[in-house]
Tab-separated table of N, CA and C in Angstrom:
chain	number	residue	atom	x	y	z
A	1	MET	N	51.330	-70.452	58.651
A	1	MET	CA	51.356	-69.402	59.558
A	1	MET	C	51.043	-69.881	60.947
A	2	ASN	N	51.571	-69.226	61.621
A	2	ASN	CA	51.500	-69.554	63.021
A	2	ASN	C	50.230	-68.953	63.615
A	3	THR	N	49.698	-69.642	64.568
A	3	THR	CA	48.468	-69.149	65.181
A	3	THR	C	48.723	-67.893	65.972
A	4	SER	N	49.832	-67.726	66.517
A	4	SER	CA	50.099	-66.522	67.296
A	4	SER	C	50.163	-65.301	66.380
A	5	ILE	N	50.637	-65.491	65.172
A	5	ILE	CA	50.691	-64.374	64.224
A	5	ILE	C	49.255	-64.034	63.810
A	6	VAL	N	48.459	-65.000	63.587
A	6	VAL	CA	47.079	-64.777	63.186
A	6	VAL	C	46.350	-64.062	64.332
A	7	VAL	N	46.572	-64.486	65.542
A	7	VAL	CA	45.936	-63.863	66.713
A	7	VAL	C	46.382	-62.412	66.776
A	8	TRP	N	47.661	-62.163	66.551
A	8	TRP	CA	48.148	-60.778	66.593
A	8	TRP	C	47.554	-59.959	65.441
A	9	ILE	N	47.370	-60.534	64.350
A	9	ILE	CA	46.778	-59.815	63.210
A	9	ILE	C	45.313	-59.497	63.537
A	10	VAL	N	44.604	-60.460	64.077
A	10	VAL	CA	43.198	-60.252	64.426
A	10	VAL	C	43.113	-59.176	65.509
A	11	ILE	N	43.993	-59.248	66.508
A	11	ILE	CA	43.988	-58.234	67.577
A	11	ILE	C	44.287	-56.866	66.975
A	12	ALA	N	45.205	-56.766	66.050
A	12	ALA	CA	45.556	-55.498	65.418
A	12	ALA	C	44.366	-54.975	64.614
A	13	VAL	N	43.689	-55.861	63.872
A	13	VAL	CA	42.537	-55.442	63.061
A	13	VAL	C	41.428	-54.972	63.995
A	14	VAL	N	41.165	-55.684	65.064
A	14	VAL	CA	40.128	-55.300	66.023
A	14	VAL	C	40.515	-53.977	66.673
A	15	ALA	N	41.783	-53.800	67.025
A	15	ALA	CA	42.228	-52.547	67.646
A	15	ALA	C	42.055	-51.391	66.674
A	16	VAL	N	42.411	-51.614	65.401
A	16	VAL	CA	42.248	-50.563	64.391
A	16	VAL	C	40.765	-50.260	64.212
A	17	ALA	N	39.916	-51.277	64.209
A	17	ALA	CA	38.478	-51.088	64.057
A	17	ALA	C	37.922	-50.322	65.260
A	18	LEU	N	38.384	-50.676	66.472
A	18	LEU	CA	37.938	-49.960	67.670
A	18	LEU	C	38.392	-48.499	67.635
A	19	ILE	N	39.617	-48.275	67.245
A	19	ILE	CA	40.139	-46.900	67.161
A	19	ILE	C	39.350	-46.114	66.100
A	20	ALA	N	39.058	-46.755	64.963
A	20	ALA	CA	38.293	-46.089	63.899
A	20	ALA	C	36.884	-45.778	64.405
A	21	ALA	N	36.262	-46.753	65.102
A	21	ALA	CA	34.919	-46.546	65.647
A	21	ALA	C	34.942	-45.426	66.687
A	22	LEU	N	35.947	-45.391	67.495
A	22	LEU	CA	36.091	-44.346	68.511
A	22	LEU	C	36.261	-42.984	67.846
A	23	VAL	N	37.077	-42.908	66.826
A	23	VAL	CA	37.301	-41.647	66.091
A	23	VAL	C	35.992	-41.195	65.441
A	24	VAL	N	35.270	-42.105	64.806
A	24	VAL	CA	34.002	-41.771	64.150
A	24	VAL	C	32.989	-41.313	65.207
A	25	GLY	N	32.907	-41.990	66.346
A	25	GLY	CA	31.977	-41.623	67.418
A	25	GLY	C	32.290	-40.246	67.973
A	26	VAL	N	33.571	-39.977	68.212
A	26	VAL	CA	33.975	-38.671	68.730
A	26	VAL	C	33.658	-37.587	67.720
A	27	SER	N	33.908	-37.821	66.447
A	27	SER	CA	33.640	-36.797	65.437
A	27	SER	C	32.135	-36.560	65.298
A	28	ARG	N	31.315	-37.639	65.397
A	28	ARG	CA	29.862	-37.456	65.343
A	28	ARG	C	29.377	-36.672	66.561
A	29	ALA	N	29.903	-36.959	67.723
A	29	ALA	CA	29.504	-36.235	68.933
A	29	ALA	C	29.893	-34.764	68.818
A	30	ARG	N	31.079	-34.513	68.303
A	30	ARG	CA	31.535	-33.139	68.114
A	30	ARG	C	30.627	-32.424	67.105
A	31	ARG	N	30.266	-33.118	66.010
A	31	ARG	CA	29.399	-32.522	64.995
A	31	ARG	C	28.021	-32.218	65.589
A	32	ARG	N	27.456	-33.160	66.396
A	32	ARG	CA	26.165	-32.925	67.047
A	32	ARG	C	26.241	-31.732	68.000
A	33	ARG	N	27.318	-31.646	68.764
A	33	ARG	CA	27.498	-30.516	69.680
A	33	ARG	C	27.560	-29.203	68.914
A	34	ARG	N	28.279	-29.207	67.817
A	34	ARG	CA	28.394	-27.972	67.015
A	34	ARG	C	27.048	-27.617	66.384
A	35	GLN	N	26.324	-28.617	65.916
A	35	GLN	CA	25.007	-28.340	65.339
A	35	GLN	C	24.057	-27.783	66.403
A	36	GLN	N	24.124	-28.372	67.601
A	36	GLN	CA	23.286	-27.892	68.693
A	36	GLN	C	23.685	-26.455	69.076
A	37	GLN	N	24.971	-26.207	69.149
A	37	GLN	CA	25.458	-24.870	69.473
A	37	GLN	C	25.038	-23.880	68.380
A	38	ALA	N	25.132	-24.281	67.106
A	38	ALA	CA	24.711	-23.418	65.996
A	38	ALA	C	23.209	-23.143	66.066
A	39	GLU	N	22.417	-24.157	66.437
A	39	GLU	CA	20.971	-23.979	66.564
A	39	GLU	C	20.639	-23.003	67.704
A	40	GLU	N	21.356	-23.091	68.823
A	40	GLU	CA	21.160	-22.146	69.919
A	40	GLU	C	21.496	-20.725	69.486
A	41	ILE	N	22.563	-20.579	68.746
A	41	ILE	CA	22.952	-19.251	68.230
A	41	ILE	C	21.884	-18.724	67.275
A	42	ARG	N	21.358	-19.613	66.414
A	42	ARG	CA	20.296	-19.205	65.486
A	42	ARG	C	19.038	-18.766	66.254
A	43	GLU	N	18.693	-19.495	67.292
A	43	GLU	CA	17.525	-19.139	68.098
A	43	GLU	C	17.718	-17.772	68.756
A	44	GLN	N	18.895	-17.513	69.292
A	44	GLN	CA	19.196	-16.203	69.873
A	44	GLN	C	19.116	-15.111	68.803
A	45	ALA	N	19.612	-15.442	67.617
A	45	ALA	CA	19.564	-14.475	66.509
A	45	ALA	C	18.114	-14.190	66.124
A	46	ARG	N	17.245	-15.223	66.131
A	46	ARG	CA	15.829	-15.006	65.830
A	46	ARG	C	15.196	-14.070	66.864
A	47	LEU	N	15.502	-14.311	68.140
A	47	LEU	CA	14.967	-13.453	69.200
A	47	LEU	C	15.464	-12.014	69.047
A	48	GLU	N	16.749	-11.865	68.780
A	48	GLU	CA	17.324	-10.529	68.583
A	48	GLU	C	16.733	-9.857	67.345
A	49	THR	N	16.466	-10.651	66.306
A	49	THR	CA	15.860	-10.108	65.088
A	49	THR	C	14.466	-9.569	65.398
A	50	ALA	N	13.696	-10.330	66.177
A	50	ALA	CA	12.356	-9.863	66.553
A	50	ALA	C	12.447	-8.569	67.366
A	51	LYS	N	13.396	-8.510	68.319
A	51	LYS	CA	13.580	-7.291	69.105
A	51	LYS	C	13.969	-6.125	68.203
A	52	LEU	N	14.896	-6.401	67.272
A	52	LEU	CA	15.348	-5.368	66.352
A	52	LEU	C	14.196	-4.861	65.489
A	53	GLU	N	13.362	-5.778	64.999
A	53	GLU	CA	12.223	-5.370	64.166
A	53	GLU	C	11.244	-4.519	64.973
A	54	ARG	N	11.022	-4.872	66.257
A	54	ARG	CA	10.151	-4.054	67.097
A	54	ARG	C	10.756	-2.665	67.302
A	55	ARG	N	12.072	-2.606	67.524
A	55	ARG	CA	12.734	-1.302	67.677
A	55	ARG	C	12.644	-0.485	66.400
A	56	GLU	N	12.850	-1.144	65.254
A	56	GLU	CA	12.743	-0.429	63.972
A	56	GLU	C	11.329	0.093	63.768
A	57	ALA	N	10.322	-0.736	64.098
A	57	ALA	CA	8.929	-0.301	63.959
A	57	ALA	C	8.646	0.882	64.878
A	58	LEU	N	9.160	0.815	66.093
A	58	LEU	CA	8.988	1.921	67.032
A	58	LEU	C	9.678	3.176	66.509
A	59	GLY	N	10.863	3.006	65.951
A	59	GLY	CA	11.585	4.144	65.375
A	59	GLY	C	10.830	4.747	64.207
A	60	GLN	N	10.267	3.895	63.347
A	60	GLN	CA	9.500	4.401	62.210
A	60	GLN	C	8.225	5.095	62.676
A	61	GLU	N	7.584	4.530	63.691
A	61	GLU	CA	6.376	5.142	64.233
A	61	GLU	C	6.695	6.505	64.852
A	62	THR	N	7.785	6.578	65.593
A	62	THR	CA	8.191	7.839	66.202
A	62	THR	C	8.545	8.869	65.131
A	63	ALA	N	9.228	8.413	64.085
A	63	ALA	CA	9.569	9.325	62.987
A	63	ALA	C	8.302	9.829	62.301
A	64	ALA	N	7.314	8.945	62.126
A	64	ALA	CA	6.045	9.366	61.511
A	64	ALA	C	5.337	10.389	62.400
A	65	LYS	N	5.356	10.150	63.720
A	65	LYS	CA	4.749	11.115	64.641
A	65	LYS	C	5.477	12.451	64.569
A	66	ALA	N	6.794	12.388	64.468
A	66	ALA	CA	7.588	13.624	64.381
A	66	ALA	C	7.249	14.377	63.092
A	67	ARG	N	7.125	13.634	61.984
A	67	ARG	CA	6.762	14.288	60.715
A	67	ARG	C	5.370	14.905	60.803
A	68	ALA	N	4.439	14.184	61.432
A	68	ALA	CA	3.078	14.706	61.582
A	68	ALA	C	3.086	15.960	62.458
A	69	ALA	N	3.849	15.917	63.552
A	69	ALA	CA	3.940	17.090	64.433
A	69	ALA	C	4.586	18.259	63.694
A	70	GLN	N	5.596	17.974	62.892
A	70	GLN	CA	6.261	19.021	62.110
A	70	GLN	C	5.282	19.629	61.104
A	71	ALA	N	4.523	18.759	60.436
A	71	ALA	CA	3.542	19.253	59.466
A	71	ALA	C	2.483	20.091	60.164
A	72	GLU	N	2.031	19.630	61.337
A	72	GLU	CA	1.044	20.388	62.095
A	72	GLU	C	1.610	21.734	62.531
A	73	ALA	N	2.869	21.733	62.942
A	73	ALA	CA	3.508	22.988	63.347
A	73	ALA	C	3.618	23.932	62.153
A	74	GLU	N	3.937	23.392	60.987
A	74	GLU	CA	4.032	24.236	59.793
A	74	GLU	C	2.670	24.814	59.423
A	75	VAL	N	1.618	23.975	59.569
A	75	VAL	CA	0.267	24.456	59.281
A	75	VAL	C	-0.102	25.567	60.258
A	76	LYS	N	0.219	25.354	61.545
A	76	LYS	CA	-0.096	26.369	62.551
A	76	LYS	C	0.713	27.645	62.309
A	77	ALA	N	1.967	27.486	61.907
A	77	ALA	CA	2.787	28.670	61.618
A	77	ALA	C	2.220	29.429	60.418
A	78	ALA	N	1.780	28.684	59.408
A	78	ALA	CA	1.184	29.336	58.239
A	78	ALA	C	-0.108	30.043	58.630
A	79	GLU	N	-0.909	29.396	59.484
A	79	GLU	CA	-2.144	30.011	59.956
A	79	GLU	C	-1.840	31.273	60.767
A	80	ALA	N	-0.825	31.197	61.626
A	80	ALA	CA	-0.440	32.364	62.421
A	80	ALA	C	0.021	33.500	61.513
A	81	ALA	N	0.813	33.175	60.504
A	81	ALA	CA	1.282	34.206	59.573
A	81	ALA	C	0.105	34.822	58.824
A	82	ARG	N	-0.839	33.966	58.411
A	82	ARG	CA	-2.020	34.459	57.702
A	82	ARG	C	-2.841	35.372	58.612
A	83	LEU	N	-3.011	34.966	59.868
A	83	LEU	CA	-3.772	35.788	60.803
A	83	LEU	C	-3.056	37.102	61.103
A	84	GLN	N	-1.724	37.070	61.209
A	84	GLN	CA	-0.976	38.303	61.429
A	84	GLN	C	-1.130	39.240	60.240
A	85	GLU	N	-1.076	38.671	59.046
A	85	GLU	CA	-1.242	39.489	57.845
A	85	GLU	C	-2.647	40.089	57.811
A	86	ARG	N	-3.625	39.280	58.168
A	86	ARG	CA	-5.000	39.754	58.188
A	86	ARG	C	-5.181	40.844	59.240
A	87	ALA	N	-4.568	40.660	60.419
A	87	ALA	CA	-4.654	41.674	61.473
A	87	ALA	C	-4.010	42.974	61.007
A	88	ALA	N	-2.871	42.876	60.343
A	88	ALA	CA	-2.204	44.081	59.838
A	88	ALA	C	-3.085	44.788	58.806
A	89	GLN	N	-3.738	43.987	57.969
A	89	GLN	CA	-4.629	44.570	56.969
A	89	GLN	C	-5.798	45.282	57.649
A	90	HIS	N	-6.366	44.653	58.681
A	90	HIS	CA	-7.464	45.277	59.410
A	90	HIS	C	-7.006	46.571	60.091
A	91	ARG	N	-5.820	46.529	60.688
A	91	ARG	CA	-5.302	47.743	61.330
A	91	ARG	C	-5.107	48.852	60.310
A	92	SER	N	-4.583	48.486	59.147
A	92	SER	CA	-4.362	49.476	58.098
A	92	SER	C	-5.690	50.065	57.623
A	93	GLU	N	-6.669	49.182	57.406
A	93	GLU	CA	-7.979	49.655	56.977
A	93	GLU	C	-8.619	50.533	58.050
A	94	ALA	N	-8.459	50.141	59.324
A	94	ALA	CA	-9.021	50.933	60.416
A	94	ALA	C	-8.349	52.304	60.471
A	95	ALA	N	-7.044	52.344	60.286
A	95	ALA	CA	-6.332	53.625	60.309
A	95	ALA	C	-6.801	54.513	59.163
A	96	THR	N	-6.983	53.917	57.992
A	96	THR	CA	-7.470	54.681	56.841
A	96	THR	C	-8.874	55.199	57.114
A	97	SER	N	-9.722	54.330	57.658
A	97	SER	CA	-11.090	54.754	57.985
A	97	SER	C	-11.080	55.839	59.047
A	98	ARG	N	-10.200	55.693	60.030
A	98	ARG	CA	-10.107	56.696	61.091
A	98	ARG	C	-9.705	58.049	60.491
A	99	GLU	N	-8.733	58.031	59.570
A	99	GLU	CA	-8.310	59.284	58.932
A	99	GLU	C	-9.455	59.898	58.138
A	100	GLN	N	-10.185	59.066	57.387
A	100	GLN	CA	-11.311	59.581	56.606
A	100	GLN	C	-12.393	60.144	57.510
A	101	LEU	N	-12.661	59.452	58.614
A	101	LEU	CA	-13.668	59.926	59.549
A	101	LEU	C	-13.232	61.234	60.204
A	102	GLN	N	-11.957	61.320	60.537
A	102	GLN	CA	-11.443	62.558	61.130
A	102	GLN	C	-11.565	63.705	60.128
A	103	GLU	N	-11.314	63.393	58.843
A	103	GLU	CA	-11.484	64.422	57.815
A	103	GLU	C	-12.940	64.870	57.739
A	104	GLN	N	-13.880	63.913	57.885
A	104	GLN	CA	-15.293	64.293	57.878
A	104	GLN	C	-15.622	65.194	59.065
A	105	TRP	N	-15.104	64.839	60.244
A	105	TRP	CA	-15.334	65.672	61.432
A	105	TRP	C	-14.751	67.075	61.204
A	106	ASN	N	-13.551	67.106	60.688
A	106	ASN	CA	-12.901	68.401	60.442
A	106	ASN	C	-13.684	69.222	59.422
A	107	ARG	N	-14.166	68.541	58.374
A	107	ARG	CA	-14.934	69.249	57.345
A	107	ARG	C	-16.235	69.793	57.931
A	108	ALA	N	-16.912	68.945	58.745
A	108	ALA	CA	-18.155	69.392	59.382
A	108	ALA	C	-17.872	70.571	60.309
A	109	ASP	N	-16.771	70.489	61.052
A	109	ASP	CA	-16.405	71.591	61.948
A	109	ASP	C	-16.064	72.850	61.170
A	110	SER	N	-15.434	72.678	60.008
A	110	SER	CA	-15.059	73.867	59.224
A	110	SER	C	-16.277	74.526	58.592
A	111	ILE	N	-17.306	73.745	58.325
A	111	ILE	CA	-18.520	74.295	57.716
A	111	ILE	C	-19.407	74.954	58.766
A	112	ASP	N	-19.468	74.393	59.954
A	112	ASP	CA	-20.362	74.878	61.015
A	112	ASP	C	-19.775	76.125	61.683
A	113	PRO	N	-20.444	77.275	61.567
A	113	PRO	CA	-19.908	78.504	62.183
A	113	PRO	C	-19.913	78.436	63.709
A	114	LYS	N	-20.843	77.705	64.300
A	114	LYS	CA	-20.917	77.607	65.752
A	114	LYS	C	-19.691	76.890	66.309
A	115	VAL	N	-19.210	75.871	65.608
A	115	VAL	CA	-18.050	75.112	66.060
A	115	VAL	C	-16.798	75.969	65.999
A	116	ARG	N	-16.741	76.863	65.036
A	116	ARG	CA	-15.570	77.724	64.919
A	116	ARG	C	-15.413	78.616	66.147
A	117	THR	N	-16.486	79.172	66.622
A	117	THR	CA	-16.391	80.038	67.803
A	117	THR	C	-16.120	79.209	69.043
A	118	GLU	N	-16.734	78.045	69.145
A	118	GLU	CA	-16.479	77.176	70.296
A	118	GLU	C	-15.042	76.675	70.291
A	119	THR	N	-14.500	76.426	69.094
A	119	THR	CA	-13.142	75.924	68.979
A	119	THR	C	-12.148	76.957	69.474
A	120	ARG	N	-12.393	78.219	69.165
A	120	ARG	CA	-11.492	79.277	69.634
A	120	ARG	C	-11.539	79.379	71.156
A	121	GLU	N	-12.744	79.267	71.731
A	121	GLU	CA	-12.897	79.373	73.172
A	121	GLU	C	-12.282	78.173	73.882
A	122	ALA	N	-12.362	76.997	73.258
A	122	ALA	CA	-11.886	75.763	73.905
A	122	ALA	C	-10.462	75.415	73.515
A	123	ALA	N	-9.778	76.293	72.837
A	123	ALA	CA	-8.424	75.982	72.380
A	123	ALA	C	-7.486	75.724	73.543
A	124	ASP	N	-7.718	76.370	74.669
A	124	ASP	CA	-6.845	76.202	75.824
A	124	ASP	C	-7.286	75.047	76.721
A	125	ARG	N	-8.494	74.559	76.582
A	125	ARG	CA	-8.992	73.466	77.420
A	125	ARG	C	-8.631	72.121	76.800
A	126	PRO	N	-8.447	71.053	77.631
A	126	PRO	CA	-8.198	69.736	77.056
A	126	PRO	C	-9.443	69.224	76.340
A	127	ALA	N	-9.221	68.588	75.229
A	127	ALA	CA	-10.333	68.107	74.407
A	127	ALA	C	-10.878	66.808	74.973
A	128	HIS	N	-12.185	66.669	74.868
A	128	HIS	CA	-12.814	65.396	75.191
A	128	HIS	C	-13.995	65.219	74.261
A	129	GLY	N	-14.677	64.111	74.364
A	129	GLY	CA	-15.738	63.837	73.406
A	129	GLY	C	-15.203	62.941	72.316
A	130	ARG	N	-15.420	63.351	71.076
A	130	ARG	CA	-15.005	62.476	69.971
A	130	ARG	C	-13.494	62.371	69.843
A	131	ASP	N	-12.734	63.432	70.210
A	131	ASP	CA	-11.281	63.373	70.102
A	131	ASP	C	-10.701	62.332	71.056
A	132	GLU	N	-11.345	62.150	72.192
A	132	GLU	CA	-10.869	61.164	73.166
A	132	GLU	C	-10.974	59.758	72.579
A	133	ALA	N	-11.976	59.535	71.770
A	133	ALA	CA	-12.152	58.203	71.169
A	133	ALA	C	-11.069	57.908	70.151
A	134	TRP	N	-10.403	58.939	69.625
A	134	TRP	CA	-9.409	58.723	68.570
A	134	TRP	C	-7.986	58.715	69.090
A	135	ARG	N	-7.809	58.849	70.376
A	135	ARG	CA	-6.426	58.863	70.868
A	135	ARG	C	-5.769	57.520	70.574
A	136	SER	N	-4.450	57.528	70.466
A	136	SER	CA	-3.771	56.330	69.968
A	136	SER	C	-2.813	55.738	70.979
A	137	ASP	N	-3.171	55.798	72.273
A	137	ASP	CA	-2.267	55.144	73.227
A	137	ASP	C	-2.497	53.637	73.186
A	138	GLU	N	-1.621	52.878	73.813
A	138	GLU	CA	-1.637	51.423	73.706
A	138	GLU	C	-2.904	50.808	74.257
A	139	SER	N	-3.498	51.385	75.291
A	139	SER	CA	-4.686	50.782	75.885
A	139	SER	C	-5.835	50.749	74.885
A	140	TYR	N	-5.946	51.774	74.053
A	140	TYR	CA	-7.007	51.762	73.062
A	140	TYR	C	-6.649	50.878	71.878
A	141	GLU	N	-5.397	50.843	71.502
A	141	GLU	CA	-4.999	49.998	70.374
A	141	GLU	C	-5.109	48.532	70.701
A	142	SER	N	-4.889	48.157	71.953
A	142	SER	CA	-4.943	46.757	72.312
A	142	SER	C	-6.334	46.314	72.721
A	143	ALA	N	-7.305	47.232	72.734
A	143	ALA	CA	-8.670	46.865	73.117
A	143	ALA	C	-9.268	45.935	72.077
A	144	THR	N	-10.035	44.992	72.549
A	144	THR	CA	-10.679	44.060	71.625
A	144	THR	C	-11.926	44.693	71.051
A	145	ASP	N	-12.519	44.041	70.057
A	145	ASP	CA	-13.756	44.546	69.465
A	145	ASP	C	-14.874	44.576	70.501
A	146	ALA	N	-14.897	43.601	71.380
A	146	ALA	CA	-15.935	43.565	72.416
A	146	ALA	C	-15.801	44.762	73.337
A	147	GLU	N	-14.580	45.124	73.697
A	147	GLU	CA	-14.367	46.291	74.547
A	147	GLU	C	-14.754	47.569	73.810
A	148	ALA	N	-14.502	47.605	72.509
A	148	ALA	CA	-14.859	48.780	71.722
A	148	ALA	C	-16.371	48.958	71.715
A	149	VAL	N	-17.109	47.849	71.628
A	149	VAL	CA	-18.562	47.927	71.635
A	149	VAL	C	-19.046	48.424	72.984
A	150	LYS	N	-18.411	47.992	74.076
A	150	LYS	CA	-18.806	48.426	75.415
A	150	LYS	C	-18.642	49.933	75.567
A	151	HIS	N	-17.587	50.497	74.977
A	151	HIS	CA	-17.250	51.899	75.176
A	151	HIS	C	-17.855	52.826	74.127
A	152	ASP	N	-18.329	52.290	73.032
A	152	ASP	CA	-18.835	53.134	71.956
A	152	ASP	C	-20.353	53.034	71.912
A	153	PRO	N	-21.072	54.092	72.317
A	153	PRO	CA	-22.538	54.034	72.348
A	153	PRO	C	-23.135	53.814	70.958
A	154	ALA	N	-22.481	54.281	69.909
A	154	ALA	CA	-23.017	54.083	68.565
A	154	ALA	C	-23.054	52.608	68.209
A	155	LEU	N	-22.074	51.823	68.688
A	155	LEU	CA	-22.049	50.392	68.389
A	155	LEU	C	-23.014	49.616	69.271
A	156	GLN	N	-23.431	50.186	70.408
A	156	GLN	CA	-24.377	49.523	71.304
A	156	GLN	C	-25.811	49.754	70.851
A	157	SER	N	-26.046	50.700	70.025
A	157	SER	CA	-27.393	51.072	69.622
A	157	SER	C	-28.043	49.956	68.829
A	158	ASN	N	-29.342	49.805	68.994
A	158	ASN	CA	-30.104	48.835	68.217
A	158	ASN	C	-30.557	49.422	66.891
A	159	ASP	N	-30.411	50.716	66.746
A	159	ASP	CA	-30.801	51.376	65.514
A	159	ASP	C	-29.728	51.115	64.471
A	160	TYR	N	-30.087	50.479	63.373
A	160	TYR	CA	-29.091	50.108	62.370
A	160	TYR	C	-28.443	51.324	61.736
A	161	ARG	N	-29.096	52.478	61.732
A	161	ARG	CA	-28.514	53.671	61.143
A	161	ARG	C	-27.389	54.213	62.009
A	162	ASP	N	-27.476	54.024	63.347
A	162	ASP	CA	-26.434	54.513	64.246
A	162	ASP	C	-25.183	53.656	64.186
A	163	SER	N	-25.326	52.377	63.905
A	163	SER	CA	-24.173	51.469	63.963
A	163	SER	C	-23.389	51.442	62.670
A	164	GLY	N	-23.890	52.079	61.635
A	164	GLY	CA	-23.170	52.061	60.367
A	164	GLY	C	-23.551	50.862	59.523
A	165	ASN	N	-24.408	49.989	60.008
A	165	ASN	CA	-24.854	48.823	59.257
A	165	ASN	C	-26.207	49.182	58.667
A	166	TYR	N	-26.287	49.369	57.388
A	166	TYR	CA	-27.511	49.856	56.762
A	166	TYR	C	-28.414	48.746	56.254
A	167	ARG	N	-28.049	47.515	56.493
A	167	ARG	CA	-28.930	46.419	56.123
A	167	ARG	C	-30.003	46.263	57.176
A	168	ARG	N	-31.191	45.920	56.768
A	168	ARG	CA	-32.311	45.722	57.705
A	168	ARG	C	-32.088	44.456	58.493
A	169	ARG	N	-32.448	44.480	59.753
A	169	ARG	CA	-32.283	43.311	60.620
A	169	ARG	C	-33.523	42.473	60.633
């Protein structure tokens, strides 16, 4: 063989080796770049995951607050309904007591001969006294218990027999 052929073969082998080394180097650099790019994407995903978890926690906390507020509102609504029912019961009992008391007044008036003559004389005059206390306009119906005590001398009395409370103080 000729030396020039051997030189050409060696040059070809070296060129192929250089091209192979260049191809391997380029592919390794590309792989490193892709790995680095993938790692950057993963890091961004970790940050976004942390943000997402904080948002989810905030959403769950807000939902819990909303449920608590809803439960509190339901409790308050139930309490309001209970108080309204109790107020209606008190009004009903008061109306019944008022009717019974009026019947007692009427019975006492029917028994007392003096009241009968006074009643005939006062039939044309406007009534006042105990009848005024029983009128049913809104101002009296909306009066509080404290206002009733201010206006009713029997409730202001320290004598337990006058106030209707028969227990000893």
